[in-house]
Every structure is written in structure tokens, then in C-alpha cells.
XYZ file of C-alpha atoms in Angstrom:
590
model
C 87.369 33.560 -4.236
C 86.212 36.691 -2.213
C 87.702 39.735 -2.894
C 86.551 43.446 -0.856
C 87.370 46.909 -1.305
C 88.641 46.226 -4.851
C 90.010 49.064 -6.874
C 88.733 48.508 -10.165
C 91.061 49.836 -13.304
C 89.615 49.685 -16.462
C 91.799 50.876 -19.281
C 90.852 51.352 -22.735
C 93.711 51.564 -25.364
C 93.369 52.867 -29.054
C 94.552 50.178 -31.874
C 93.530 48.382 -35.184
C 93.834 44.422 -36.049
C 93.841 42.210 -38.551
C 92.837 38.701 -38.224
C 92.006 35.924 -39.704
C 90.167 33.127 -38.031
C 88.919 29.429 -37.709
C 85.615 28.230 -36.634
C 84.620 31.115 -35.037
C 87.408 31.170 -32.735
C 89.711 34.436 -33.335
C 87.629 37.714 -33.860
C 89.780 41.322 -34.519
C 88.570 44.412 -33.549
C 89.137 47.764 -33.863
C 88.478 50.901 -31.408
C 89.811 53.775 -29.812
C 88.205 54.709 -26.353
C 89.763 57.493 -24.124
C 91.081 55.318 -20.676
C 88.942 55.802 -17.490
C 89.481 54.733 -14.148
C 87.158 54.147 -11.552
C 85.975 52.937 -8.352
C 83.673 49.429 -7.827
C 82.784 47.056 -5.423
C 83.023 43.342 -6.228
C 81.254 40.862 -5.129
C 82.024 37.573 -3.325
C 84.066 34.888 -5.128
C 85.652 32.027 -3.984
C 88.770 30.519 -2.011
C 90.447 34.013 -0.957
C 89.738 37.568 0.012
C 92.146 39.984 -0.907
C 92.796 43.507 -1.684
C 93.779 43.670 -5.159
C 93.648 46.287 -7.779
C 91.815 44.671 -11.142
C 93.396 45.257 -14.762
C 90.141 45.172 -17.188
C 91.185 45.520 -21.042
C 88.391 45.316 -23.301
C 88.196 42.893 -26.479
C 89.091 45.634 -28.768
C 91.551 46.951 -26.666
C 93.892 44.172 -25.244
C 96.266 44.334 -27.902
C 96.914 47.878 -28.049
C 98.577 49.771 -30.523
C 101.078 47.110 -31.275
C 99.720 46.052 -34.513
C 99.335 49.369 -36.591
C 99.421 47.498 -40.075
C 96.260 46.278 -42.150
C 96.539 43.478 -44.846
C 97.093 46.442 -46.969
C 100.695 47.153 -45.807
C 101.571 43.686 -45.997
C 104.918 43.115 -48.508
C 104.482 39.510 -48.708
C 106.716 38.845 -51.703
C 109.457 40.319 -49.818
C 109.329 37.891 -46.972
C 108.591 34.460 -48.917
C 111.772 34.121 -49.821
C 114.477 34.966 -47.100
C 118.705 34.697 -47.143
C 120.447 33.499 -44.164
C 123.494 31.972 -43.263
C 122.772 28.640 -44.848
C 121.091 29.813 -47.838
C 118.033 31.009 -49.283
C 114.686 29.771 -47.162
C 111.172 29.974 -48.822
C 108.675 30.539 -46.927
C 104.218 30.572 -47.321
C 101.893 32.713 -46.264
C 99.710 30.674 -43.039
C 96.190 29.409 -43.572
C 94.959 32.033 -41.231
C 96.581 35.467 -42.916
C 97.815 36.238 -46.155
C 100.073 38.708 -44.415
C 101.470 36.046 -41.763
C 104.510 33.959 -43.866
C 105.346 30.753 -41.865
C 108.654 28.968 -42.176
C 108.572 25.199 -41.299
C 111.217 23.125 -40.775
C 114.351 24.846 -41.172
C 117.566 22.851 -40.295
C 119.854 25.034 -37.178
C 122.114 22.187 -36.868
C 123.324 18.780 -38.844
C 121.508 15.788 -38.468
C 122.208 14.498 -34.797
C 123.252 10.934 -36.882
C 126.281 8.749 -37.122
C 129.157 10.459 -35.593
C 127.193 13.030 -34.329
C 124.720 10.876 -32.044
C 125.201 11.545 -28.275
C 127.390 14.546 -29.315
C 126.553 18.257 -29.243
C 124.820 19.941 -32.127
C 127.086 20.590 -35.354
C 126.713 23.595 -37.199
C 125.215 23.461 -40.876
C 127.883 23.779 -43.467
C 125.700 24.125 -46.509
C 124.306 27.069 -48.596
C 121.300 25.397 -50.529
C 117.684 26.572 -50.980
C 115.267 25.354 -48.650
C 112.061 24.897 -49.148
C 110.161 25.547 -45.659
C 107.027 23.905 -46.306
C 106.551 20.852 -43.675
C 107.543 20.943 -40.259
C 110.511 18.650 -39.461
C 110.498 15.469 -37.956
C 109.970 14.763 -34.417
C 113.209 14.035 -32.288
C 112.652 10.156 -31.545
C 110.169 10.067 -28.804
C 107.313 7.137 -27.064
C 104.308 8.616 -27.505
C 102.030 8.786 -24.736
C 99.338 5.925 -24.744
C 95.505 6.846 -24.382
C 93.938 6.871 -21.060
C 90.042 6.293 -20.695
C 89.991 8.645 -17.649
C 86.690 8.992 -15.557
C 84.453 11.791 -17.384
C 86.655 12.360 -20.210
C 84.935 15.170 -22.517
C 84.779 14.391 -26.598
C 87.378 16.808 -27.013
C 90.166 15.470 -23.883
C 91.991 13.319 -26.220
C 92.346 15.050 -28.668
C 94.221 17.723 -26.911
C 95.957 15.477 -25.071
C 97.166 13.487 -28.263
C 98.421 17.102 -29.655
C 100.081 18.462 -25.926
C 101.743 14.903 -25.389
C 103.346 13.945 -29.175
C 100.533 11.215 -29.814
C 99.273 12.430 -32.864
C 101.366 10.058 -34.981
C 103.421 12.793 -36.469
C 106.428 10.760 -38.146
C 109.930 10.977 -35.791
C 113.676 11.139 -37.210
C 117.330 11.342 -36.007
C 117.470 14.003 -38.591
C 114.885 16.170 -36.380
C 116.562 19.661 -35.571
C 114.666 22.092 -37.229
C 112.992 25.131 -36.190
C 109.925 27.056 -37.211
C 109.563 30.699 -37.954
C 105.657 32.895 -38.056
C 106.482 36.179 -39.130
C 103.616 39.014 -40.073
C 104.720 41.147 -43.493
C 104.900 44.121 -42.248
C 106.247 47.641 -42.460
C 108.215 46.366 -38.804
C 109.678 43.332 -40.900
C 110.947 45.556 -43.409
C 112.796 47.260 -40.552
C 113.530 44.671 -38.226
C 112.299 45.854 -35.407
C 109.881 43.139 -33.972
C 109.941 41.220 -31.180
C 111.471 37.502 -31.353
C 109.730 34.851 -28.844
C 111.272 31.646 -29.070
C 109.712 29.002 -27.500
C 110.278 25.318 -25.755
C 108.002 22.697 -25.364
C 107.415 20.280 -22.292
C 107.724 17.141 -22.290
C 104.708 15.509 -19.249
C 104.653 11.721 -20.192
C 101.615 9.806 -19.614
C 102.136 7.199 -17.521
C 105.098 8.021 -16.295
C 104.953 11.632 -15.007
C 108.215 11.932 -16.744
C 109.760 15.102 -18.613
C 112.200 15.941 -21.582
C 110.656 12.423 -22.718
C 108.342 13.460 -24.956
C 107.559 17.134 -27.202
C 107.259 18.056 -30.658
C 106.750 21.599 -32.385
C 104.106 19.446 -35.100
C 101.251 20.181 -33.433
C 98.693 22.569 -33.486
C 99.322 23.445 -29.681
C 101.979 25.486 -30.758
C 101.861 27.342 -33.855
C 102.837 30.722 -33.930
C 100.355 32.096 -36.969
C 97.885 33.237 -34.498
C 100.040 35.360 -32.572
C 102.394 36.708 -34.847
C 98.845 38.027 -36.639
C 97.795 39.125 -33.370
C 100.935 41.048 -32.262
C 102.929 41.112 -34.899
C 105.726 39.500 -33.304
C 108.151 36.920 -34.613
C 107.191 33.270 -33.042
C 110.026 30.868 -33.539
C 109.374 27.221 -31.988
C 112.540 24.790 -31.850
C 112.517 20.845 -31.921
C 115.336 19.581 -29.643
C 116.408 15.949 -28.792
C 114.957 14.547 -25.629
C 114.970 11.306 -23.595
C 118.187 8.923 -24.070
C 119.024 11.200 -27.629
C 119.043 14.456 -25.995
C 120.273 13.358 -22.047
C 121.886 10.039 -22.358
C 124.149 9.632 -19.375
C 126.985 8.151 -20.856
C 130.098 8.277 -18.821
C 132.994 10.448 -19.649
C 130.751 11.706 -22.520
C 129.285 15.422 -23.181
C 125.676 15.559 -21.384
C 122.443 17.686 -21.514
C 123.098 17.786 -25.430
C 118.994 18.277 -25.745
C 119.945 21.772 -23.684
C 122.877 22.309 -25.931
C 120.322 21.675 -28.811
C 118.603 24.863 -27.368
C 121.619 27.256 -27.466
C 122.410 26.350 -31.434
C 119.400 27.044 -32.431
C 118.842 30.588 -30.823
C 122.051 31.289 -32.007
C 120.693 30.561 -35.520
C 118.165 32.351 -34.801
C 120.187 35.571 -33.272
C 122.278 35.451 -36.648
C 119.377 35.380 -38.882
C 116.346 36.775 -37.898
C 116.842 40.305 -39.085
C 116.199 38.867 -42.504
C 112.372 37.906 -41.232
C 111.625 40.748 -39.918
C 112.649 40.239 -35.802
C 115.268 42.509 -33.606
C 118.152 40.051 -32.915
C 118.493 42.070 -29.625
C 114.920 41.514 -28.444
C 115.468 37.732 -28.118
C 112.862 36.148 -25.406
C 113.065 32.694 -24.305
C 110.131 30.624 -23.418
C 109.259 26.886 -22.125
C 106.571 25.281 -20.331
C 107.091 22.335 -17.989
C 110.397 20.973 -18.955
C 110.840 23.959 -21.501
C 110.417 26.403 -18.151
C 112.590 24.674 -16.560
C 115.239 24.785 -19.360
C 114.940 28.492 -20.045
C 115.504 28.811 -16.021
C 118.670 26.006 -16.553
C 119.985 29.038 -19.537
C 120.251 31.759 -17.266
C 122.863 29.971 -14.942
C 124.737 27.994 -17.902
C 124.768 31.349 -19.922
C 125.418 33.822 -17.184
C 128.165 36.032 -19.341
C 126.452 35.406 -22.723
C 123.063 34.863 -22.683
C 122.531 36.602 -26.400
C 118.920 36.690 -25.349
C 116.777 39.752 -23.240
C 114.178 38.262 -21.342
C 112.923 34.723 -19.894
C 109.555 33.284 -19.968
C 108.957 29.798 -17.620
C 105.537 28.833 -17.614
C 105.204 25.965 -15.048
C 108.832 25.047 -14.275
C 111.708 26.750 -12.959
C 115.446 25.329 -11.792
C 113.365 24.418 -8.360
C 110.525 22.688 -9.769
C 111.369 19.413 -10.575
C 114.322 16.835 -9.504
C 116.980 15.550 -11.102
C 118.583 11.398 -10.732
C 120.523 11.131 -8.379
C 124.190 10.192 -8.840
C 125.187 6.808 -10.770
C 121.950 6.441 -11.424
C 122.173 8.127 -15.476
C 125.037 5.859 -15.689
C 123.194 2.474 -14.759
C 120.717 3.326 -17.106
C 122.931 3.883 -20.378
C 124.423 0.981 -19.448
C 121.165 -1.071 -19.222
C 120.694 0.379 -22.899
C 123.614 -0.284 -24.529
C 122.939 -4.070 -23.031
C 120.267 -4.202 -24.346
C 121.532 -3.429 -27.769
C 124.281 -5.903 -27.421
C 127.195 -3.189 -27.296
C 128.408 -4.083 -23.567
C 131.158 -6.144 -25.455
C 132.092 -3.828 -27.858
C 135.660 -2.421 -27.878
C 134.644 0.761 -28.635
C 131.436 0.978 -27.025
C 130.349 4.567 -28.432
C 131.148 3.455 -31.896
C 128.355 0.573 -31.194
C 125.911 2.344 -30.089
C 125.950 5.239 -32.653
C 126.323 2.339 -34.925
C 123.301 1.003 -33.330
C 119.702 1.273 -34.804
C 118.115 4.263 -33.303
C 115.111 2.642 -33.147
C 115.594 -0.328 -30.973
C 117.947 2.011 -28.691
C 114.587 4.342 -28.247
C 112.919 0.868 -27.236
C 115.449 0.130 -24.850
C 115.641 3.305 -23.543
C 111.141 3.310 -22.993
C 111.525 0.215 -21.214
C 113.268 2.032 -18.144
C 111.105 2.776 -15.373
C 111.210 6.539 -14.105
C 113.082 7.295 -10.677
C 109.964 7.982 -7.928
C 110.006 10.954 -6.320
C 108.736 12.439 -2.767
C 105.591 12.545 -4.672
C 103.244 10.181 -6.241
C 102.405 12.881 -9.050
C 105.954 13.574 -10.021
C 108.827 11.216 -10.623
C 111.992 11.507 -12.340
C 112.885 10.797 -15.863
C 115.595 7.971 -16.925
C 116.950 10.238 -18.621
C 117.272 13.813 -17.648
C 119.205 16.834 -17.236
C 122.378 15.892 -15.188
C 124.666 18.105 -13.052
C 127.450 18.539 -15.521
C 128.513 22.037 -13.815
C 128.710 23.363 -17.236
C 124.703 23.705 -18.350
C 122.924 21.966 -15.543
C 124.786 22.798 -12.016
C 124.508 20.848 -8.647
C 123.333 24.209 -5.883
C 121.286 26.014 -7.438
C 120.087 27.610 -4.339
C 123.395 28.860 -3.505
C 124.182 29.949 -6.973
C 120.619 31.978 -6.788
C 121.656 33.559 -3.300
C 124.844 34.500 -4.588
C 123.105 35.972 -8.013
C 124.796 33.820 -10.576
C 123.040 33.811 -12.999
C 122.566 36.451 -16.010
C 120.749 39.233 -15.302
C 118.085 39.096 -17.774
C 114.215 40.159 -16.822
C 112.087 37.146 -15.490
C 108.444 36.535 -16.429
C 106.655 33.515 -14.644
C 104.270 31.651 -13.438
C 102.161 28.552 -13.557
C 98.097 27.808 -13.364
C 95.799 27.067 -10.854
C 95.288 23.424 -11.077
C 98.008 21.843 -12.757
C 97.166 18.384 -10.814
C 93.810 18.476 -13.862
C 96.344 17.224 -16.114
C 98.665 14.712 -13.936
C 96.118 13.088 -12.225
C 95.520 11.687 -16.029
C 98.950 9.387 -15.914
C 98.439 8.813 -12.037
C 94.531 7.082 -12.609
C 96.655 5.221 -15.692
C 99.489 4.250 -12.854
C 96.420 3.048 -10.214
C 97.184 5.552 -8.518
C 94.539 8.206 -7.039
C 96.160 11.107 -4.747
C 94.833 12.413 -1.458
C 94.293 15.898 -1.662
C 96.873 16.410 0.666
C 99.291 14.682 -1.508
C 97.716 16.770 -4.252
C 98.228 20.060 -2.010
C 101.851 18.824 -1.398
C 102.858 18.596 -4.898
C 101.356 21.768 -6.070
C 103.560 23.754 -3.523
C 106.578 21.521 -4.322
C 106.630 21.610 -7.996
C 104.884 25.370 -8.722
C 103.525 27.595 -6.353
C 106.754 28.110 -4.105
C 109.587 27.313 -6.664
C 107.515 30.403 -8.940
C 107.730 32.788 -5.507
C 111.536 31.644 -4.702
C 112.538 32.562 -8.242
C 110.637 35.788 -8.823
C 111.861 36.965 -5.223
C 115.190 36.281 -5.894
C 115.543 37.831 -9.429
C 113.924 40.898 -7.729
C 116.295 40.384 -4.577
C 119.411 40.868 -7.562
C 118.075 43.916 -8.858
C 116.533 42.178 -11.758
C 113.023 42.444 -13.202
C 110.645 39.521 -12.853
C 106.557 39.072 -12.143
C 104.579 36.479 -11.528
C 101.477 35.091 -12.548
C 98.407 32.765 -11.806
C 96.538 31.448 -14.653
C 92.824 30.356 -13.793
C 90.496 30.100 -16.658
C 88.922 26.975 -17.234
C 87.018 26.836 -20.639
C 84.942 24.979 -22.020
C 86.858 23.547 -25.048
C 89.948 22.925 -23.690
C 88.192 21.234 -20.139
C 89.261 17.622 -19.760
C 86.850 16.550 -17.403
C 84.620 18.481 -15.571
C 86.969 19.361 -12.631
C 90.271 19.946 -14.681
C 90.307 23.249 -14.136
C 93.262 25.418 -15.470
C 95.478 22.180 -15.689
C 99.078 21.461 -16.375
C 99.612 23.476 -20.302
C 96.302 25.099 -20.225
C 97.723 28.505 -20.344
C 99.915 28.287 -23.981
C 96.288 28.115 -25.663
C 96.277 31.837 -24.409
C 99.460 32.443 -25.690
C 99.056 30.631 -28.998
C 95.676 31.521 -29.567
C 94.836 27.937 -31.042
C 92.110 26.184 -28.755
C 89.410 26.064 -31.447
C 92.374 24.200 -33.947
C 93.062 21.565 -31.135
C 89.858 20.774 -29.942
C 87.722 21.496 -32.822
C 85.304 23.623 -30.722
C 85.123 27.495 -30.876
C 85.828 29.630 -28.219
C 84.045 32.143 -26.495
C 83.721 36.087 -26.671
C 85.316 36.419 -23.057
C 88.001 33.612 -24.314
C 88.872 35.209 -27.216
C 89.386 38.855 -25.071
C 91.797 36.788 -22.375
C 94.033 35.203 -25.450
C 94.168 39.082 -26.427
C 94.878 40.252 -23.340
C 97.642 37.586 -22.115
C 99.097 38.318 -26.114
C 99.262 41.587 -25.706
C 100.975 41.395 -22.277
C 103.908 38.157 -23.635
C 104.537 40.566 -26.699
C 105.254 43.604 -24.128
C 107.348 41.537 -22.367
C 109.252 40.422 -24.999
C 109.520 44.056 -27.260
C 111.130 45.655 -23.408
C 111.703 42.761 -21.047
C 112.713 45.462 -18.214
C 109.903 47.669 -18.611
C 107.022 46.270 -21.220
C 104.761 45.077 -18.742
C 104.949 48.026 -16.268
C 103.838 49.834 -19.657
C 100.526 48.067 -19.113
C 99.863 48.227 -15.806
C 101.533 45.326 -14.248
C 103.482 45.392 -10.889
C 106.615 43.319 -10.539
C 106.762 40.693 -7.743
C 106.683 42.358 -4.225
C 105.958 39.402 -1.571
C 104.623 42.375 0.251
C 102.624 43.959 -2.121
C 99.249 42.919 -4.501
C 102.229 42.025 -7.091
C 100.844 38.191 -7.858
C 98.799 38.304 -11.563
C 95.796 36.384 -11.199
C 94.474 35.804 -15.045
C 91.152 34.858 -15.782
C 89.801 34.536 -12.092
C 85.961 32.848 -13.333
C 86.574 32.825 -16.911
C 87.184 36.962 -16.738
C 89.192 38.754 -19.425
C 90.914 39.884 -16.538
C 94.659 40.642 -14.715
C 93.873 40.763 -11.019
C 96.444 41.841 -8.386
C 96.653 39.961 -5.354
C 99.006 39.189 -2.202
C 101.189 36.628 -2.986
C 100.738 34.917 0.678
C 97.721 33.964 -1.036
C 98.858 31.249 -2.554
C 102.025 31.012 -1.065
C 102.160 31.267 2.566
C 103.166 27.422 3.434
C 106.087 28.418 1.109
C 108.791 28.739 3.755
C 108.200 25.016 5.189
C 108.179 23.600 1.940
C 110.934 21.357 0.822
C 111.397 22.589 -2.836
C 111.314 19.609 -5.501
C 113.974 20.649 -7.456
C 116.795 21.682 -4.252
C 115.448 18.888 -1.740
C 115.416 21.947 0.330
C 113.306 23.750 2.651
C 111.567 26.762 1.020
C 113.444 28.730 4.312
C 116.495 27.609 3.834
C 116.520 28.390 -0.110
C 115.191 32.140 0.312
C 116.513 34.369 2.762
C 115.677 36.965 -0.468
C 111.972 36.462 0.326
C 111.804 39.235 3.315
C 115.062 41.424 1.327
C 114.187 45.078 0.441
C 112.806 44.841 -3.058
């Protein structure tokens, strides 16, 4: 990427940390360093010059003052054990901090069995103690099966097994539970903190597919590392998915796996005072499927969202397809054949009768829909236009602003092809880089431009970003680059735990960076990030965040047209529609 004439920023930012760490891989720092700016000329890099202003935060300094408490402020005894609304929940301090208390587990709505199978989420009725120990059960789920991809590292399976639910963690109807990481501090005591609650994906090998697969038991997501880092609340939900959570059944209630979503941040909005968070600094995050379903929540939820900001890493309303009509239909009803309830009277009654095993098996047999591209297809079953929580126009519901009016952060990573090519090779099938060029536009690079422009079109907050860091213990294969998921080891800080290798100094200074810049975010959606230096989306400005640009511990600033420039004559993959004819907002005053 070549770059000339770059103004070079580097800002230095008093603060103390605590941390704890594994394998070498999370270091704390302390320092306080008066802030500087000046002047520099860069030299060459590759694929685009630009004129771009350079955001350089130092290892000690990327976190800020956020975290003003030592392990000697922590009041752990106070936090292990916690009230809410369905009784008494005892928590643990986390392997990495004594001062970090995580909470695994915890039930936000009845077991999704019997009577309450392919319905939406019940509320809990009882009062006992819980003991949060264990994380939950997965939501019933095919794993993804291994693929001996050309030039596979040692360590690409491994993270693969923990980013696509094939790490044999044990599944359950009874599997809606939540998770809680929560630092002891004086902040807890006055609930103040941040609360980022996050979604997972759901990429299928194989298939392409998403909402098919995701768990929060996995290393890939816990929150200890940055709720030590930040001190921040990190809540991660498990929600129902495939057939469970988006069955298709006619005359039925759909999207229940979205649904699933909304009860549990409404647990989470009526009891996380009591662990320390803000209920009124709610942030929702998702990557993949999860980004799009945080994007889905600002339409469905447009008069009460009961949350402050969004975060969509890698999927957006415009990202992805959805079946088209009759098709959801056919395939409940080649499931419930398959399960011998076609003849029932009362064929709902069979099928929640049914064992939820063999309907799971029924339901993996289905082939995904294809798609305009040979790296995406769509899902069995998937959200469905219910014009309730999933709608049928988006694009003229985004024109028309109708959606809540809640600050926007997102953004997806340079190479997300490094991970889907995986399933494609497993599915014989190896793209042209055109194809490749195709789908990156389709799925990411325009629907992350459309959205940002039009939240900023409406008045509303929103940036962008472009993550590009490709390290060495989270590579694939040697040209993965900053693939499909890449980015939440940034935000979770736990590379080293899921590929057993340690990270690097300049790794360890762009998780602290990119942690310090999601907890701003979420602590003042409108303004947090403008606190640190970063512009909101201007398609006319150096307004696109470029993070780790050749393994840098750096936010660059560059022209969106960058990336973006084919954008207008691009059909969008999740509208069918031409980039033009979705985004008149793209040359509005902003």
C-alpha cells in the first residue's frame, strides 16, 4: 500500500493496568507521556496511495485512562455472589485476574423444550441460587467437519475447531444461557461501566452457511481479557440457530433465534447494575451472522431498542441473502417427513414431541440455497421476512430512516475470502479472483459503506473500519491474511488461548489499541471514539479506519473510494440491488 504526504499523529495518553496473562501473550503497562504531534514522511507500501492522517498509540498508552484501578481496589467478595431477578448467581474470579469475576452459564430464558420448541423464548419464573461455574450447553448445532486445506499451519485447526463449534463442546435444547466477565472494581460498586454484549457467527464449513453453527464455549470469545483490559462488562449470549432458532414453519412465529437475542439483553438491561455495568450503556455486537443480527435489531426495535450503540463486524442487513419465498416452508416440511410427523393430526405437537436429535439430522441433511456467488450461499434455515424482526426492503426502510437511531460502529477485514475459501476447496470448488473480487464487494466492502453512509445520511453516528493484520498465530495458511473472524482476537484479546502460540509485542499493542477504541464506543456511542481521534464516515473525507496496515499498532485514515469505488455498480447481496439504486445517501451532505 503506498501512502504520501502522510500526517503522522502520535498521541501518548497517561493510564495504569492490571493484567494478568497466558503464555506470554497479554503484557500491562503503565506510563504517562505528555501527547505530541508531528510531521513524517512514510514510505511506500502496498495496493493504494492515499492521503491519510495516522493514529499511533503506544503499548502503554492504548488503553488510556480507562482502567484507573489496581488489584488493590478490587472488592471481589462483593461481586461473587450477585442478586437478580431470578435469584442469587455465584460467580469466580477468571484464571487470568483475581479481580475479573466471570459468570458462566446463567439461564435468560426457560429451556426452549416441549411446549416451548419452535416458540419464542419464555421468561424464567424461578428464584433459586445458581451456581455460574460452566458455560451452558451449546444450542443443537452440526459441527463443522475438518478440512486438510493446502498449507494448513499446526495451529489452523485448532482455531478453526474453536471459531466454527467443532471442539466437541456437549449441545442441549436446554442451551439459553448467557455469560457475564466483570472486573471488581470501584466502577462495579457504582455501576457505571460499560456493557458489550456480544453475538457470534455462525460460517459453516462446507456449506458457506450462517446462523447454522456458534457457541459462546470457546475460547474465541471470552470476555476475561477485556473486561481486565478495560474494565468493561463483556456479556456473550448463546441463542438457537439452524431449524431450532429459524424453522420455517407455516403459520408459526419465525426468527425465534433473533427473538432469543432480545430476551436475553433484556435480562441483561434488568440486571446488570448488580455486576457492576450501566444498564443505559448497552452495546450490541455480532460478527458474520451476529453483525448481521445486531443490523436486523435496529429495524425490528426502532421505538425500543433498550440498547445505545451497535457494533457489526463483517455483516450488516445488506450483506448476506435470505431464501427466497416457499422455499423455508419446503424445507420444514422435508423435516417433519423425515421424522414421520407429515401424518400427524397435530403436526406441531409431533414434532416438538419429536427427538431433537434426529430432527437436527434431518434438518443437516438439507443442502444450502446457492447464491450469485460460489463463496456464499444461503442457509436452509435462516432469517425470514416476517415484517416483524426481519423485514422484506430494507433499502427503502434505510432511505426512509427506519430504523432506531442508535450510533453505528462497523466494519469488516481485509481478506475475509482467507477463511471461505476453506469450505469452497472442501466443496471442489476453487474461485477466480474475480469471483473472489465479486464477493468481497457483495458481501462486505459496499454493504459496510451503504450502511455507515446512510446512518450518517439520518443524522446518526457511525464509522467504519478496515481490519488488516495478519499474525502469525492466528495465520491459516500462508496467504490468509486478515480472514473472515480474524479481527474478534483483537477484541477478545485471546489468540495465544486458541492457538497455543504467543503473540507479539506489536500484537499485543493493536489488541490494546482496538480495546481501548470498542470500550469508547461502547462507554459514549455518540461521541467515544471522536474522544480518541477517530473521524466518523465521510465518503468524502480520510474517514475509512484502516487497523493494523503491515502488522502496525496502528489506526490509519484513508479515502473510502479506496476500497470502495466499484460500490455504486455493485448488486448488494443482501437487497439483490444495485449499490446505486440502494444509496442515493452516498453523495448527501454529511
Amino acid at each position: 500500500m503506498e501512502f504520501s504526504k502522510r500526517r503522522v499523529l502520535e498521541l501518548s495518553m497517561s493510564r495504569r493496568i492490571h493484567a494478568a496473562h497466558r503464555t506470554g501473550a497479554h503484557q500491562a503497562s503503565a506510563s504517562h507521556q505528555s501527547i505530541s504531534a508531528r510531521l513524517s514522511s512514510i514510505a511506500p507500501m502496498l495496493l493504494f496511495k492515499a492521503k491519510t492522517a495516522v493514529l499511533i498509540l503506544s503499548a502503554a498508552t492504548a488503553a488510556a485512562a480507562s482502567v484507573d484501578d489496581t488489584a488493590s481496589t478490587c472488592n471481589t467478595q462483593r461481586f461473587l455472589t450477585v442478586s437478580t431477578s431470578n435469584g442469587p448467581v455465584i460467580g469466580h474470579a477468571a484464571s487470568n485476574s483475581d479481580c475479573v469475576i466471570e459468570y458462566l452459564g446463567i439461564p435468560f430464558a426457560q429451556p426452549p423444550v416441549g411446549d416451548l420448541r419452535f416458540a419464542p423464548p419464555a421468561k424464567i419464573t424461578s428464584k433459586s441460587s445458581y451456581e455460574a461455574a460452566n458455560y451452558g450447553a451449546d444450542c443443537p448445532l452440526t459441527p463443522s467437519k475438518p478440512v486438510a486445506y493446502p498449507g494448513f499451519t499446526p495451529q489452523a485447526q485448532q482455531i478453526v475447531n474453536y471459531f466454527a463449534s467443532a471442539a466437541g463442546t456437549p449441545q442441549s435444547e436446554d442451551c439459553l444461557t448467557l455469560n457475564i466477565w466483570s472486573k471488581a472494581t470501584q466502577n462495579s460498586l457504582k455501576a457505571t461501566k460499560p456493557v458489550l454484549v456480544f453475538f457470534y457467527g455462525g460460517s459453516k464449513q462446507f456449506q458457506f452457511s450462517r446462523f447454522t453453527i456458534g457457541n459462546t464455549d470457546s475460547p474465541f470469545y471470552t470476555g476475561k481479557y477485556f473486561a481486565d483490559a478495560e474494565d468493561i462488562v463483556v456479556v456473550t449470549v448463546n441463542y438457537r440457530l439452524n431449524i431450532f432458532g429459524f424453522p420455517g414453519a407455516p403459520d408459526s412465529t419465525q426468527n425465534l433465534g433473533l427473538r432469543d437475542q432480545r430476551a436475553a439483553v433484556e435480562w441483561v438491561r434488568d440486571n446488570i447494575k448488580q455486576f457492576g455495568g450501566d444498564p443505559n450503556k448497552i452495546t450490541i455486537s455480532g460478527q458474520s451472522a451476529g453483525g448481521v443480527a445486531v443490523d436486523y435489531w435496529t429495524y425490528a426495535y426502532e421505538k425500543d431498542p433498550i440498547i445505545n450503540g451497535v457494533i457489526a463486524h463483517s455483516g450488516n442487513v445488506f450483506s448476506f441473502p435470505v431464501n427466497a419465498p416457499g422455499v423455508p416452508e419446503r424445507n420444514w416440511d422435508t423435516v417433519v417427513a423425515a421424522v414421520d410427523c407429515t401424518s400427524a393430526s397435530d403436526v406441531m405437537a409431533c414434532m416438538r414431541e419429536a427427538d431433537w436429535q434426529a430432527i437436527k439430522a434431518a434438518a443437516a441433511g438439507i443442502k444450502p440455497t446457492p447464491s450469485t456467488s460460489v463463496l456464499r450461499s444461503i442457509p436452509a434455515f435462516y432469517p425470514m421476512p416476517d415484517e416483524e424482526i426481519v423485514f422484506s426492503d430494507y433499502v427503502n426502510l434505510t432511505s426512509s430512516g427506519s430504523f432506531a437511531k442508535v450510533p453505528m460502529l462497523l466494519g469488516n477485514n481485509n481478506n475475509e475470502d482467507g477463511y471461505y475459501r476453506i469450505p469452497a476447496y472442501a466443496s471442489g470448488i476453487i474461485p477466480t479472483d474475480a469471483q473472489v473480487a465479486s464477493f468481497l464487494l457483495e458481501s462486505f466492502t459496499c454493504p459496510v459503506s451503504h450502511q455507515a453512509s446512510a446512518r450518517r445520511a439520518h443524522g446518526v453516528p457511525a464509522w467504519a473500519y478496515r481490519y488488516m493484520a495478519d499474525w502469525n498465530n492466528t495465520r491459516l495458511y500462508p496467504t490468509s491474511g486478515a480472514y473472515h473472524g480474524v479481527d474478534l482476537h483483537m477484541i477478545f484479546g485471546a489468540s495465544a488461548d486458541v492457538s497455543g502460540l504467543p503473540t507479539t509485542a506489536d500484537q499485543r499493542s493493536l489488541t490494546r489499541l482496538m480495546q481501548h477504541a470498542w470500550y469508547s464506543f461502547s462507554n459514549n456511542p455518540s461521541s467515544g471514539l471522536r474522544s480518541i481521534g477517530w473521524p466518523q464516515f465521510n465518503q468524502k473525507t480520510d474517514s475509512l479506519i484502516v487497523l493494523g496496515e503491515n502488522n502496525a499498532p496502528t489506526a490509519q485514515f484513508v479515502h473510502p473510494s479506496t476500497f470502495n469505488s466499484p460500490c455504486p455498480n455493485v448488486t448488494l447481496a443482501g437487497s439483490g440491488t444495485l449499490g446505486s439504486a440502494t444509496t442515493n445517501w452516498l453523495l448527501a451532505p454529511q
